Short mmCIF file of C-alpha atoms in Angstrom, two decimals:
data_model
loop_
_atom_site.label_atom_id
_atom_site.label_comp_id
_atom_site.label_asym_id
_atom_site.label_seq_id
_atom_site.Cartn_x
_atom_site.Cartn_y
_atom_site.Cartn_z
CA MET A 424 143.56 77.72 41.79
CA ASP A 425 140.69 75.40 42.73
CA GLU A 426 140.14 73.08 39.77
CA ARG A 427 136.39 73.58 40.20
CA VAL A 428 136.89 77.22 39.23
CA ARG A 429 138.62 76.16 36.00
CA ARG A 430 135.81 73.70 35.33
CA HIS A 431 133.27 76.49 35.93
CA ALA A 432 135.01 78.68 33.35
CA GLU A 433 135.17 75.81 30.89
CA ILE A 434 131.43 75.21 31.20
CA LEU A 435 130.70 78.90 30.66
CA VAL A 436 132.90 79.29 27.59
CA GLU A 437 132.40 75.95 25.85
CA PHE A 438 128.85 74.94 26.78
CA SER A 439 126.89 78.02 27.85
CA ALA A 440 128.13 80.77 25.51
CA GLU A 441 129.83 78.58 22.87
CA VAL A 442 132.50 81.25 22.43
CA GLU A 443 134.24 81.26 19.05
CA ARG A 444 137.54 82.61 17.76
CA GLY A 445 137.43 86.40 17.36
CA ASP A 446 134.35 86.91 19.57
CA MET A 447 134.25 90.23 21.42
CA VAL A 448 133.57 89.35 25.07
CA GLN A 449 132.53 91.48 28.04
CA ILE A 450 132.98 90.21 31.60
CA HIS A 451 131.16 92.04 34.41
CA ALA A 452 132.32 90.88 37.82
CA PRO A 453 132.93 91.88 41.44
CA LYS A 454 136.55 91.90 42.63
CA GLU A 455 135.78 88.87 44.81
CA ALA A 456 135.36 86.81 41.61
CA GLU A 457 138.92 87.47 40.42
CA ASP A 458 139.79 83.76 40.31
CA LEU A 459 136.88 83.03 37.97
CA VAL A 460 137.80 86.01 35.77
CA VAL A 461 141.38 84.69 35.52
CA ALA A 462 140.08 81.24 34.62
CA LEU A 463 137.77 82.76 32.00
CA TYR A 464 140.67 84.68 30.43
CA GLU A 465 142.61 81.41 30.24
CA GLN A 466 139.73 79.68 28.47
CA LEU A 467 139.05 82.65 26.19
CA GLY A 468 142.72 82.83 25.26
CA GLU A 469 142.70 79.19 24.22
CA VAL A 470 139.67 79.89 22.01
CA GLY A 471 141.11 83.10 20.53
CA ALA A 472 138.39 85.45 21.80
CA ARG A 473 138.95 89.08 22.83
CA PRO A 474 137.75 89.90 26.36
CA THR A 475 137.39 93.10 28.36
CA THR A 476 136.50 93.27 32.06
CA HIS A 477 134.18 95.65 33.91
CA TRP A 478 134.69 95.44 37.69
CA ARG A 479 131.49 95.92 39.63
CA LEU A 480 132.19 97.92 42.82
CA GLY A 481 129.25 98.27 45.22
CA PRO A 482 130.60 101.27 47.18
CA ALA A 483 131.29 103.16 43.94
CA SER A 484 127.75 102.49 42.68
CA ARG A 485 126.34 103.68 45.99
CA ALA A 486 128.43 106.86 45.99
CA TYR A 487 127.37 107.67 42.44
CA SER A 488 123.69 107.05 43.11
CA LEU A 489 123.63 109.17 46.24
CA ALA A 490 125.36 112.04 44.43
CA MET A 491 123.13 111.91 41.33
CA ASP A 492 119.81 113.65 40.85
CA ALA A 493 117.14 111.29 39.59
CA GLU A 494 116.39 113.53 36.60
CA ASP A 495 120.06 113.39 35.50
CA TYR A 496 120.00 109.67 34.70
CA VAL A 497 120.30 109.14 30.95
CA THR A 498 121.46 106.23 28.83
CA LYS A 499 125.26 105.90 28.79
CA GLU A 500 125.83 106.12 25.07
CA HIS A 501 129.42 104.87 25.27
CA ALA A 502 128.25 101.77 27.17
CA LEU A 503 125.53 101.23 24.58
CA ALA A 504 128.07 101.55 21.75
CA GLU A 505 130.32 98.99 23.42
CA MET A 506 127.43 96.58 23.86
CA GLU A 507 126.53 96.97 20.18
CA GLU A 508 130.05 95.78 19.26
CA THR A 509 129.98 92.84 21.71
CA ASP A 510 129.26 89.20 20.87
CA VAL A 511 129.23 87.56 24.34
CA VAL A 512 128.55 88.91 27.84
CA PHE A 513 129.38 87.10 31.10
CA LEU A 514 127.68 88.53 34.19
CA ILE A 515 129.19 87.24 37.45
CA ILE A 516 127.49 87.81 40.79
CA GLY A 517 128.68 87.00 44.30
CA GLY A 518 130.82 88.69 46.91
CA GLY A 519 130.69 92.06 48.54
CA ASN A 520 127.98 93.51 50.74
CA PRO A 521 124.54 92.71 49.26
CA TYR A 522 123.08 95.56 51.32
CA GLU A 523 125.51 98.19 49.99
CA THR A 524 122.82 100.24 48.25
CA THR A 525 120.19 99.96 51.00
CA ASP A 526 120.13 103.73 51.49
CA VAL A 527 119.79 104.62 47.80
CA PRO A 528 116.28 106.11 47.29
CA PRO A 529 113.99 103.88 45.18
CA SER A 530 113.30 106.82 42.85
CA LYS A 531 116.95 106.82 41.81
CA SER A 532 117.00 103.06 41.27
CA GLN A 533 113.93 103.40 39.07
CA ALA A 534 115.53 106.22 37.07
CA ALA A 535 118.71 104.19 36.63
CA GLY A 536 116.71 101.21 35.41
CA ARG A 537 114.88 103.29 32.82
CA ALA A 538 118.13 104.85 31.60
CA ASN A 539 119.80 101.44 31.32
CA LYS A 540 116.93 99.87 29.39
CA PRO A 541 118.42 100.37 25.87
CA ILE A 542 121.68 98.74 27.02
CA LEU A 543 119.77 95.85 28.58
CA GLU A 544 117.74 95.33 25.40
CA GLU A 545 120.94 95.31 23.33
CA ARG A 546 122.56 92.81 25.72
CA LEU A 547 119.58 90.47 25.48
CA ASP A 548 120.24 90.20 21.73
CA LYS A 549 123.74 88.85 22.44
CA ARG A 550 124.97 85.53 23.74
CA TRP A 551 124.90 86.21 27.47
CA VAL A 552 125.32 84.14 30.61
CA ILE A 553 124.76 85.08 34.25
CA THR A 554 126.51 83.00 36.89
CA THR A 555 127.68 82.99 40.50
CA HIS A 556 131.16 82.75 41.98
CA PRO A 557 130.94 81.30 45.51
CA THR A 558 132.43 83.56 48.19
CA ALA A 559 132.43 83.80 51.97
CA ALA A 560 129.86 86.60 51.70
CA GLY A 561 127.54 84.36 49.68
CA ALA A 562 128.00 81.57 52.21
CA GLN A 563 127.13 83.95 55.03
CA GLU A 564 123.93 85.00 53.28
CA ALA A 565 123.02 81.32 52.82
CA GLU A 566 123.89 80.58 56.47
CA MET A 567 126.40 77.93 55.40
CA SER A 568 130.08 77.29 55.84
CA THR A 569 132.15 78.54 52.93
CA ALA A 570 133.18 74.99 51.98
CA ALA A 571 129.59 73.71 52.05
CA TYR A 572 128.39 76.67 50.00
CA GLU A 573 131.09 76.09 47.39
CA THR A 574 129.97 72.46 47.11
CA LEU A 575 126.34 73.52 46.66
CA VAL A 576 127.28 76.00 43.92
CA TYR A 577 129.56 73.71 41.94
CA ASP A 578 127.28 70.65 42.24
CA ALA A 579 124.40 72.72 40.87
CA MET A 580 126.48 73.71 37.82
CA ASP A 581 128.68 70.74 36.95
CA LYS A 582 126.04 68.20 36.01
CA ASP A 583 124.54 66.35 33.06
CA TRP A 584 122.76 69.22 31.34
CA GLN A 585 121.39 67.04 28.55
CA ALA A 586 119.60 64.90 31.15
CA GLN A 587 118.35 68.05 32.86
CA TYR A 588 117.10 69.34 29.52
CA GLU A 589 115.13 66.14 28.91
CA HIS A 590 113.63 66.22 32.40
CA GLN A 591 112.48 69.82 31.97
CA ALA A 592 111.26 69.23 28.41
CA GLN A 593 108.31 67.33 29.87
CA MET A 594 107.11 70.47 31.66
CA VAL A 595 107.92 72.69 28.68
CA GLU A 596 105.70 70.50 26.48
CA ILE A 597 102.85 70.91 28.96
CA LEU A 598 103.26 74.71 28.96
CA ASP A 599 103.52 74.83 25.16
CA ASP A 600 100.12 73.18 24.77
CA ALA A 601 98.46 74.97 27.69
CA GLU A 602 95.62 77.48 27.65
CA GLU A 603 95.43 78.36 31.35
CA VAL A 604 97.68 77.84 34.39
CA ARG A 605 96.55 78.03 38.00
CA ILE A 606 98.97 78.32 40.95
CA VAL A 607 97.60 77.46 44.41
CA SER A 608 99.60 77.48 47.65
CA GLY A 609 98.34 77.72 51.19
CA GLU A 610 95.48 80.09 51.97
CA GLU A 611 96.71 83.24 50.19
CA THR A 612 97.96 82.15 46.78
CA ASP A 613 95.39 81.37 44.13
CA LEU A 614 96.42 82.83 40.80
CA THR A 615 95.24 82.06 37.28
CA MET A 616 96.70 83.23 33.98
CA SER A 617 96.33 82.51 30.30
CA VAL A 618 99.39 81.25 28.45
CA ALA A 619 97.45 80.52 25.25
CA GLY A 620 99.65 81.15 22.24
CA MET A 621 102.77 81.65 24.33
CA ARG A 622 105.83 79.39 24.09
CA GLY A 623 107.32 77.30 26.87
CA ALA A 624 111.10 77.52 27.24
CA ASN A 625 113.76 75.23 28.68
CA ASP A 626 116.52 76.77 30.82
CA TYR A 627 119.34 74.22 30.74
CA GLY A 628 122.49 76.28 31.06
CA LYS A 629 122.74 78.48 27.98
CA GLN A 630 121.95 81.80 29.72
CA ASN A 631 121.80 80.96 33.41
CA MET A 632 124.44 78.88 35.17
CA PRO A 633 123.21 77.16 37.17
CA ALA A 634 120.05 76.61 35.20
CA GLY A 635 117.06 74.45 35.93
CA GLU A 636 113.59 75.74 35.12
CA ALA A 637 110.74 75.59 32.66
CA PHE A 638 109.21 78.98 31.98
CA THR A 639 106.83 81.01 29.85
CA SER A 640 105.26 84.47 29.70
CA PRO A 641 101.58 84.98 30.60
CA VAL A 642 99.16 86.88 28.38
CA PRO A 643 99.54 90.30 30.05
CA ASP A 644 95.89 91.16 30.78
CA SER A 645 94.88 87.63 31.84
CA VAL A 646 96.32 87.38 35.35
CA GLU A 647 93.70 87.20 38.12
CA GLY A 648 93.91 86.44 41.84
CA THR A 649 96.34 86.76 44.69
CA VAL A 650 99.84 85.53 45.48
CA ARG A 651 101.91 85.53 48.66
CA PHE A 652 105.65 85.23 48.03
CA ASP A 653 106.83 83.32 51.09
CA LYS A 654 110.50 83.54 50.19
CA PRO A 655 112.23 86.91 50.71
CA LEU A 656 113.74 88.97 47.91
CA LEU A 657 116.88 91.10 47.95
CA ARG A 658 116.40 94.12 45.73
CA GLN A 659 118.48 97.30 45.57
CA GLY A 660 120.20 96.26 48.79
CA ASN A 661 116.88 95.82 50.62
CA GLU A 662 115.17 92.65 51.81
CA ILE A 663 111.51 92.50 50.83
CA VAL A 664 109.69 90.03 53.08
CA ASP A 665 106.27 88.38 52.58
CA ALA A 666 105.36 90.35 49.49
CA TYR A 667 101.70 90.03 48.53
CA LEU A 668 100.16 91.02 45.19
CA GLU A 669 96.53 91.13 44.04
CA PHE A 670 95.83 91.10 40.29
CA GLU A 671 92.76 92.19 38.36
CA GLY A 672 92.71 92.32 34.57
CA GLY A 673 96.42 91.51 34.55
CA GLU A 674 97.47 94.47 36.72
CA VAL A 675 98.56 94.70 40.35
CA VAL A 676 95.72 96.54 42.09
CA ASP A 677 96.86 96.00 45.68
CA PHE A 678 100.10 95.02 47.37
CA GLU A 679 101.81 94.76 50.72
CA ALA A 680 105.01 93.51 52.32
CA ALA A 681 105.99 92.85 55.91
CA LYS A 682 109.33 94.59 55.34
CA ASN A 683 110.42 97.27 52.84
CA GLU A 684 107.01 97.74 51.29
CA ASP A 685 108.23 101.06 49.89
CA VAL A 686 110.87 99.23 47.84
CA LEU A 687 108.18 96.91 46.44
CA GLU A 688 106.09 99.98 45.62
CA GLY A 689 109.08 101.53 43.85
CA ILE A 690 109.45 98.44 41.65
CA LEU A 691 105.77 98.47 40.73
CA ASP A 692 105.88 102.20 39.95
CA THR A 693 108.87 101.95 37.58
CA ASP A 694 106.59 102.03 34.53
CA GLU A 695 103.24 100.71 33.32
CA GLY A 696 104.59 97.25 32.53
CA ALA A 697 106.00 96.79 36.04
CA ARG A 698 102.48 96.12 37.38
CA ARG A 699 102.00 93.13 35.07
CA LEU A 700 103.55 89.68 35.05
CA GLY A 701 106.30 89.00 32.53
CA GLU A 702 107.22 85.45 33.53
CA LEU A 703 105.97 82.25 35.11
CA GLY A 704 108.90 80.00 36.01
CA ILE A 705 108.91 76.52 37.58
CA GLY A 706 112.07 75.46 39.45
CA MET A 707 113.35 71.99 38.53
CA ASN A 708 117.03 71.75 39.61
CA ARG A 709 117.03 69.17 42.41
CA ASP A 710 120.70 69.88 43.20
CA ILE A 711 119.54 73.21 44.63
CA ASP A 712 117.75 72.12 47.77
CA ARG A 713 117.94 75.15 50.06
CA PHE A 714 117.26 78.87 49.98
CA THR A 715 120.41 81.01 49.71
CA TYR A 716 119.26 84.62 49.10
CA ASN A 717 120.73 84.32 45.59
CA MET A 718 117.88 84.59 43.09
CA LEU A 719 119.91 82.96 40.32
CA PHE A 720 119.97 79.82 42.47
CA ASP A 721 116.76 80.16 44.43
CA GLU A 722 114.45 80.48 41.42
CA LYS A 723 115.79 77.14 40.07
CA MET A 724 115.18 75.29 43.33
CA GLY A 725 112.94 72.26 43.11
CA ASP A 726 109.50 72.66 44.73
CA THR A 727 109.24 76.35 43.85
CA VAL A 728 107.48 78.64 41.40
CA HIS A 729 108.67 82.13 40.62
CA LEU A 730 106.75 84.98 39.06
CA ALA A 731 108.39 88.09 37.64
CA VAL A 732 106.73 91.46 37.46
CA GLY A 733 107.91 93.51 34.50
CA ALA A 734 109.35 92.61 31.13
CA ALA A 735 108.22 89.48 29.35
CA ILE A 736 110.73 87.06 27.83
CA GLU A 737 111.16 87.51 24.11
CA GLU A 738 111.61 83.83 23.24
CA CYS A 739 108.27 83.04 24.89
CA VAL A 740 106.18 85.63 23.03
CA PRO A 741 105.54 84.86 19.34
CA GLY A 742 105.01 87.63 16.83
CA GLY A 743 101.50 88.96 16.96
CA MET A 744 101.12 88.29 20.71
CA GLU A 745 101.15 91.17 23.17
CA PHE A 746 104.57 91.66 24.76
CA ASN A 747 104.71 93.14 28.26
CA ASP A 748 107.38 95.83 28.08
CA SER A 749 109.14 97.22 31.16
CA ALA A 750 112.52 98.45 32.38
CA VAL A 751 112.41 95.90 35.20
CA HIS A 752 112.11 92.13 35.51
CA VAL A 753 111.87 91.19 39.18
CA ASP A 754 111.47 87.54 40.22
CA MET A 755 109.71 86.52 43.43
CA ILE A 756 109.35 82.98 44.79
CA VAL A 757 106.49 80.83 46.09
CA ASP A 758 107.32 77.67 48.04
CA MET A 759 105.32 74.82 46.47
CA SER A 760 106.55 71.99 48.72
CA GLU A 761 103.42 71.78 50.92
CA ASP A 762 99.69 72.40 50.53
CA SER A 763 100.27 73.49 46.93
CA TYR A 764 99.59 72.51 43.35
CA ILE A 765 100.00 73.65 39.76
CA GLU A 766 96.98 73.09 37.53
CA VAL A 767 97.13 73.29 33.74
CA ASP A 768 93.81 73.35 31.88
CA GLY A 769 92.09 71.74 34.85
CA ASP A 770 94.64 68.93 35.37
CA VAL A 771 97.05 68.93 38.31
CA VAL A 772 100.60 68.63 36.93
CA GLN A 773 102.45 69.18 40.21
CA ARG A 774 101.36 68.63 43.81
CA ASP A 775 103.49 69.51 46.82
CA GLY A 776 106.54 69.76 44.58
CA ALA A 777 106.15 66.38 42.82
CA PHE A 778 105.43 66.45 39.07
CA ARG A 779 103.01 63.94 37.61
CA PHE A 780 105.72 62.69 35.22
CA GLU A 781 107.97 61.94 38.23
CA GLU A 782 105.43 59.62 39.81
#
């Protein structure tokens, strides 16, 4: 086994999830990530934890979705009961055909998301980590050789996370004290939002691996303006290209996409909260320097901002503040490397990807 796989598992168990003796652990993974699952079992055995594995099979999910009626989707009570008894969840992505569910109607994906919401909410109360296992399929999506893609993945994860935390803490402090944030990029993105009273958060490897962002949740009804997401998004096996959203009073009032606009519409129609922003994230991991079609990586990339329609992030919303509730949380990316800036309370804190504290 590649020693980098063992190191990956060690980081996940010891640093990210801080697994303890007796912890009940769920691992959700594609078959292509078998080596990482084996390495995780080795690490978990040394700790004395108790793991179970759920293999994620794209063709099986597709077959089930196509056979189901949308109105028959209900919460899987046995899955909810298992999650209630779980301490730690590892979610591994990578491998397989990312377009496997392209022909699943958006109405069924929406119904599945609503039915799964109680399980998702329960999982978010656990120690959970989402990560990537590099595969030939992932390399193909990134238009890289398999060896080069593996190097990108492992370099982005095996790093000095304390130093990364301190670097990002500078942006988190700015967000913590902020009243209003403005995002400007090119001719079509000019978006303002209030973050007054919200908390900034530092993603340094405890829930995402790789990590590398500062983020917060906007005040739901405060978002105004337009945004063009110039990086594509893979959702439900479909590539959404050049998505454009217009906000008034915090809600999406107009939208378009150059490709798969119906999928974007399906996301926005999931529920009332899906037409509001739940997250503003600022990518700060400089070891991720290219787009790969893997949102876990791409949203952390330096010189980017991502905005998520749907559910807000609990740690960012103090008690007494309005929480945007939704069954979805869908991130979309704006390239901030050229003709762009982030303004906080009238002061530019990033221009063309460079932060003022980096100057």
